[in-house]
């Protein structure tokens, strides 16, 4: 568990009593107790209050906040406050603020405006983290450290430019190696001195965000900025560890957020935490995938749900209310996929600035007689009832789906073949196909060991890093099933094309090669025509976006294109390789195709769904020791009937014994401890 001082699923969230008077805080605590809230994240944005000037620190208000909360057994997630520097720092030390993508020097304002390579920012952020750790490390109420907040954003200042050159020297060693990796012979971009290199932004190599003249330069700058922010995290981490030896340290991540390589970040964190803000119309399988991705950052270790809204966001285009029961349902969805906490932003609504209409446990009316508070209280009561039953339980998945931030960056930056190819969407399509068959899947990095899975899927594996192809070959030869898709195996880690025919280093294991790639207009489509029925696959399916024109080099051709000049060329192949097989999907098949493909492969592998699928009902399972906990979540607006088959047990939320066919209410949840 995260901290044995609080041996249950933690319940609480971001709390900012510095915005209120003492009487309001007393009333808040009274209501927190009603709702069984037992943890508060404090000090997230208090740097200016703690350090009003360069040489002055004042912890008196934070002392009183922590003491008052812990007096009523509300534990502390203590943030370091370094997500936004004080105004005096920006005024006195201009190196602190960032230069934006357009090349403009920022003034004080907003948040995430600190340059990660500013010596001033690093000096004072580390000093603050150190002082906080020295002061509060032995406090009885402290259960977890929270560094900064939602790291993100890039800087293009002179300090970053110089640091980028140093990062490049370490990566490439020589300017000749850099020129080769960056392919600078194109357009006469050859560099003869490190000082000639500038950051790629709107005044150098890039335009419109992800459009760039030189993909590898832009790719490396994303790697560098992610690493630079991670250095800031590590510096504060080390400062805390000098005084606080045992309390775990985290920072809140943001799911599929594009700018940081979270698999690198996960290695540096004791426990992963993240902020979950789906829209009303976000597919619930996408939220499940995001939870699984956060779980995957540390090899399946349970994570913290650090933030969600109890009712509505304030920053989306349409900030819909969560309908009755949805907050509870989505909270348990997080737990079902590995969360050991349920936490909100925010516990009391702000009354000013840009988040005053962001939902909260305590609304602007200021009392407990609201729908939101009633639902929060009901969930709080259930979490007390669950106690430590689910803590540190894990998932045992037979399917791993590869996700790679650097591959995503490379795809986003590439000049072609189509603007409609979106990496996250493609990964989600495969996750969703398994999800709808009640086959739980882990989201894994390219570094993860494959041998614990029966099936590994790597959608649009455009970039093949060193050792990846060999790992795939060993996995398949040992009996595994590997699935990849169109536009895979195209480039190496430097975004340089692997010559000799696509899919490059994956060609051997897949038993095919591709000579051309056709990009279809949004109005166009083609067909996947099965040669004959193969498992569940049968007949004709629609396809779009991209069509690889492939040839078999030993792979069995299961389907071909139905139209255009490449009619009759393979669209789906299966290659026997050692004891296993490798599948290649040469185009973007429709949902029916993916469903039938997944069902065919899991049938061949003998992988059974947890229970028979029911539309709109999510099923997953956590395991601890000999105990298995089956989560059944009904996302439908009406009651659902679910056949548990041979599963029997007790529903931990109602204490009822369940077996056979069960009725799950609309937006309802069952957590079945299996016999």
Short mmCIF file of C-alpha atoms in Angstrom, two decimals, residues 42 58 69 76 105 125 140 156 188 218 228 246 284 346 369 453 460 523 536 556 567 572 582 590 611 617:
data_model
loop_
_atom_site.label_atom_id
_atom_site.label_comp_id
_atom_site.label_asym_id
_atom_site.label_seq_id
_atom_site.Cartn_x
_atom_site.Cartn_y
_atom_site.Cartn_z
CA UNK A 42 -2.47 20.81 0.24
CA UNK A 58 6.89 31.73 6.29
CA UNK A 69 -6.59 18.69 9.26
CA UNK A 76 -1.86 14.96 4.15
CA UNK A 105 9.74 35.92 -23.97
CA UNK A 125 12.50 24.94 -6.26
CA UNK A 140 2.26 12.05 11.79
CA UNK A 156 12.78 27.69 -26.27
CA UNK A 188 22.33 21.65 -46.82
CA UNK A 218 12.07 18.09 -33.57
CA UNK A 228 14.59 18.52 -18.74
CA UNK A 246 10.29 6.34 3.63
CA UNK A 284 -15.54 4.57 -21.48
CA UNK A 346 -11.44 20.21 -5.76
CA UNK A 369 -27.49 19.73 0.98
CA UNK A 453 1.64 -12.36 -22.28
CA UNK A 460 1.19 1.49 -36.05
CA UNK A 523 -14.51 10.18 -48.75
CA UNK A 536 -14.85 -15.58 -36.94
CA UNK A 556 -0.40 -16.98 -45.21
CA UNK A 567 -7.33 -5.33 -55.89
CA UNK A 572 -4.40 -9.55 -43.77
CA UNK A 582 2.71 -12.89 -36.34
CA UNK A 590 -13.79 -1.20 -39.67
CA UNK A 611 -17.85 -13.20 -18.45
CA UNK A 617 -21.10 -3.35 -19.37
#
